[in-house]
Short mmCIF file of C-alpha atoms in Angstrom, two decimals:
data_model
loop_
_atom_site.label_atom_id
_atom_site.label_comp_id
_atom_site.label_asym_id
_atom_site.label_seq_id
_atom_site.Cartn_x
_atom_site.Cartn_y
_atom_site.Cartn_z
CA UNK A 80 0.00 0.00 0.00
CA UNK A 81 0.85 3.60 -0.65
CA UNK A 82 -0.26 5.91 1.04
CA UNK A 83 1.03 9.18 3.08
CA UNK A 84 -1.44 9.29 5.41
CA UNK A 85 -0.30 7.06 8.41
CA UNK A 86 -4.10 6.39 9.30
CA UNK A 87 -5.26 5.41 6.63
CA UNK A 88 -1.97 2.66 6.56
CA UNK A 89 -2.57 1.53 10.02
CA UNK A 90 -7.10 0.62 8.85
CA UNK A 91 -5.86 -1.28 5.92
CA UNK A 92 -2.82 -3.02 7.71
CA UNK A 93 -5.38 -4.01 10.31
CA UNK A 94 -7.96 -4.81 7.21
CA UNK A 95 -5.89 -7.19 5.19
CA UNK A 96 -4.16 -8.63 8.75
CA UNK A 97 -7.75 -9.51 9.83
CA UNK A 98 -8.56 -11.21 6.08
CA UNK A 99 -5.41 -13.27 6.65
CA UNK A 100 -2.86 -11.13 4.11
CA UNK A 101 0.69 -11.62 5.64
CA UNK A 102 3.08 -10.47 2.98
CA UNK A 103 1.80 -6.69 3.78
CA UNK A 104 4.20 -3.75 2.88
CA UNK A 105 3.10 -0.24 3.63
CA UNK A 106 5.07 3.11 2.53
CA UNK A 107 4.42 6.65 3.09
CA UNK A 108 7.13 8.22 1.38
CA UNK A 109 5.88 8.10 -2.41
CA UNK A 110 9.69 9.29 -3.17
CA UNK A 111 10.37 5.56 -2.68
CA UNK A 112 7.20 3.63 -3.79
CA UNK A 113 8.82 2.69 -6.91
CA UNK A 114 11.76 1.57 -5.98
CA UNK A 115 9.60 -0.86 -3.70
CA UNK A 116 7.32 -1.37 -6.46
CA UNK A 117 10.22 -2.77 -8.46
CA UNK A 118 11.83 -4.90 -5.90
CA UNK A 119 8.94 -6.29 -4.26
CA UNK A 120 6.96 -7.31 -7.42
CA UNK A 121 3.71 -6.78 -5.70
CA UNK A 122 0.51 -9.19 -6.50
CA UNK A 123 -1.55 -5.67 -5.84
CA UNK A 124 -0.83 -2.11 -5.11
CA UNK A 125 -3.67 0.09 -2.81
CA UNK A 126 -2.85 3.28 -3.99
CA UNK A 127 -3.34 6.75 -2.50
CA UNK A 128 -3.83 9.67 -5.59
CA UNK A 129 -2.52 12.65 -3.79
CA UNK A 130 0.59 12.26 -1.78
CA UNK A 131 3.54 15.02 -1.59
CA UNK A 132 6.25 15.14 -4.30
CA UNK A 133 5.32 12.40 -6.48
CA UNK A 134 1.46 11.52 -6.41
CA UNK A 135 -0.51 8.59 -7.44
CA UNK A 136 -1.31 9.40 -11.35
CA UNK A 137 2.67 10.08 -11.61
CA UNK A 138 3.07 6.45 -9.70
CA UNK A 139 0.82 4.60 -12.04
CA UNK A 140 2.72 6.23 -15.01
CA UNK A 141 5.70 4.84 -13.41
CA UNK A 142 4.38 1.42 -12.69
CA UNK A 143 3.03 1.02 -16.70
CA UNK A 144 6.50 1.44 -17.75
CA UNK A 145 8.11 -1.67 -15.70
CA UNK A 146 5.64 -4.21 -16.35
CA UNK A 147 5.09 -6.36 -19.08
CA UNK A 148 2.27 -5.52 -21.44
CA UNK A 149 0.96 -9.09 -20.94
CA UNK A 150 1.42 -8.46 -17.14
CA UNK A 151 -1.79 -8.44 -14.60
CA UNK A 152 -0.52 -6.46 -11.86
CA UNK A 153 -3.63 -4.75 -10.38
CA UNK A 154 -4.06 -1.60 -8.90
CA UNK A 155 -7.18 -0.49 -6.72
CA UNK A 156 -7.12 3.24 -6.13
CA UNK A 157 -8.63 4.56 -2.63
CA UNK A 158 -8.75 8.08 -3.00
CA UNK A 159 -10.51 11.56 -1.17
CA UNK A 160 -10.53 12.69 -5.10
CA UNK A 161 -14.07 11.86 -6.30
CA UNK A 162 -14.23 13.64 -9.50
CA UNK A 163 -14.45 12.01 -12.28
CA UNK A 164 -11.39 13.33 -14.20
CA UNK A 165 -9.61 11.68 -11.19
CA UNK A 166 -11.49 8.50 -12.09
CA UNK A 167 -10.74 8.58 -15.34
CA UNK A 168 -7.44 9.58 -15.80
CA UNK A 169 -6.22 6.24 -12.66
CA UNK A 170 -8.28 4.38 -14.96
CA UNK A 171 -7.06 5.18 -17.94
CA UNK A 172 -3.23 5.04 -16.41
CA UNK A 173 -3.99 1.27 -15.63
CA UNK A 174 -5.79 1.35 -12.42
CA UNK A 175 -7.77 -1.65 -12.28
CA UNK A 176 -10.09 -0.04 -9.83
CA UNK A 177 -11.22 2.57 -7.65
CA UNK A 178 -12.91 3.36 -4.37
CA UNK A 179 -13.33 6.91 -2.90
CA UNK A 180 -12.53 7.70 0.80
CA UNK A 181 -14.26 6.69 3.47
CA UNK A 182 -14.49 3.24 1.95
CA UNK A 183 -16.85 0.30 3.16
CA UNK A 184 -14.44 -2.16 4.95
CA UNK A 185 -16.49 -4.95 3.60
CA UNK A 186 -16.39 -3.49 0.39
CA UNK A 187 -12.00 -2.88 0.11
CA UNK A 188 -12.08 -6.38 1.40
CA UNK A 189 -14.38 -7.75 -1.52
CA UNK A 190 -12.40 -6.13 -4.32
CA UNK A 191 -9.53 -6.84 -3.31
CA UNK A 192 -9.77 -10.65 -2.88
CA UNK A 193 -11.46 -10.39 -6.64
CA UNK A 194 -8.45 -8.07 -8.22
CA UNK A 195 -5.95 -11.26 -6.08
CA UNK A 196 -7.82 -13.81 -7.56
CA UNK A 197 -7.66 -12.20 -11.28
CA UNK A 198 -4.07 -11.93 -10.52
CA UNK A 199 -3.65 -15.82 -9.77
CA UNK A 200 -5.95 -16.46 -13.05
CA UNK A 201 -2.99 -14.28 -15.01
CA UNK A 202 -0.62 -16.17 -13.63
CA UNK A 203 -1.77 -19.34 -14.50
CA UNK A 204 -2.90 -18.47 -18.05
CA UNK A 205 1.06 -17.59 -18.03
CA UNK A 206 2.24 -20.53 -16.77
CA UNK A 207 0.51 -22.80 -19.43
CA UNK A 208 1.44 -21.04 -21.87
CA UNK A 209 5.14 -21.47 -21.19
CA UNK A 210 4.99 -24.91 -20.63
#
């Protein structure tokens, strides 16, 4: 997750902890989200639109440019931005989806368990087709 507001890390750490998630890493310094991006290879990204220095629509420019075109590496916006130029433009960066803040608990929980199990699909469709 990215996100600068340390609140808003602390609800979804204890969100995803209490879905059973493990493999959580959080970062509220956007300067560095790619770099993590990069290393950690992330099965999903929550993503916060405006952070400080480098915000979310410069992130998912960012993220586009290291992944593979055939590549399912979802990201679900949560956002205080509820226009729909914000919409559009995360969408049309590669967001997968997008929720504006305050968000339903239930409802974070729900997509993201369906943008992890898309990713799994991906990753077997890739699989076969290497064998």
């Amino acid at each position: 997750m990215i996100d600068d507001e340390e609140a808003n890390v602390l609800l979804l750490r204890s969100l995803l902890a209490r879905e059973g998630y493990s493999d959580v890493h959080a970062i509220t310094d956007s300067t560095r989200a790619l770099e993590a991006y990069v290393a950690l290879a992330p099965d999903l990204v929550l993503l916060d639109l405006m952070m400080p220095v480098v915000d979310g629509f410069q992130l998912l420019e960012a993220f586009g440019r290291h992944d593979r075109a055939e590549q399912f590496r979802p990201v679900l916006v949560l956002t205080a931005d509820t226009t729909i130029q914000a919409r559009r433009r995360a969408l049309a960066l590669g967001a997968k989806d997008f929720v504006s803040k305050p968000f339903d608990v239930i409802e974070i929980s729900l997509r993201i368990a369906n943008l992890l199990e898309t990713r799994i699909l991906y990753e077997r469709l890739e699989a076969r087709a290497g064998s």
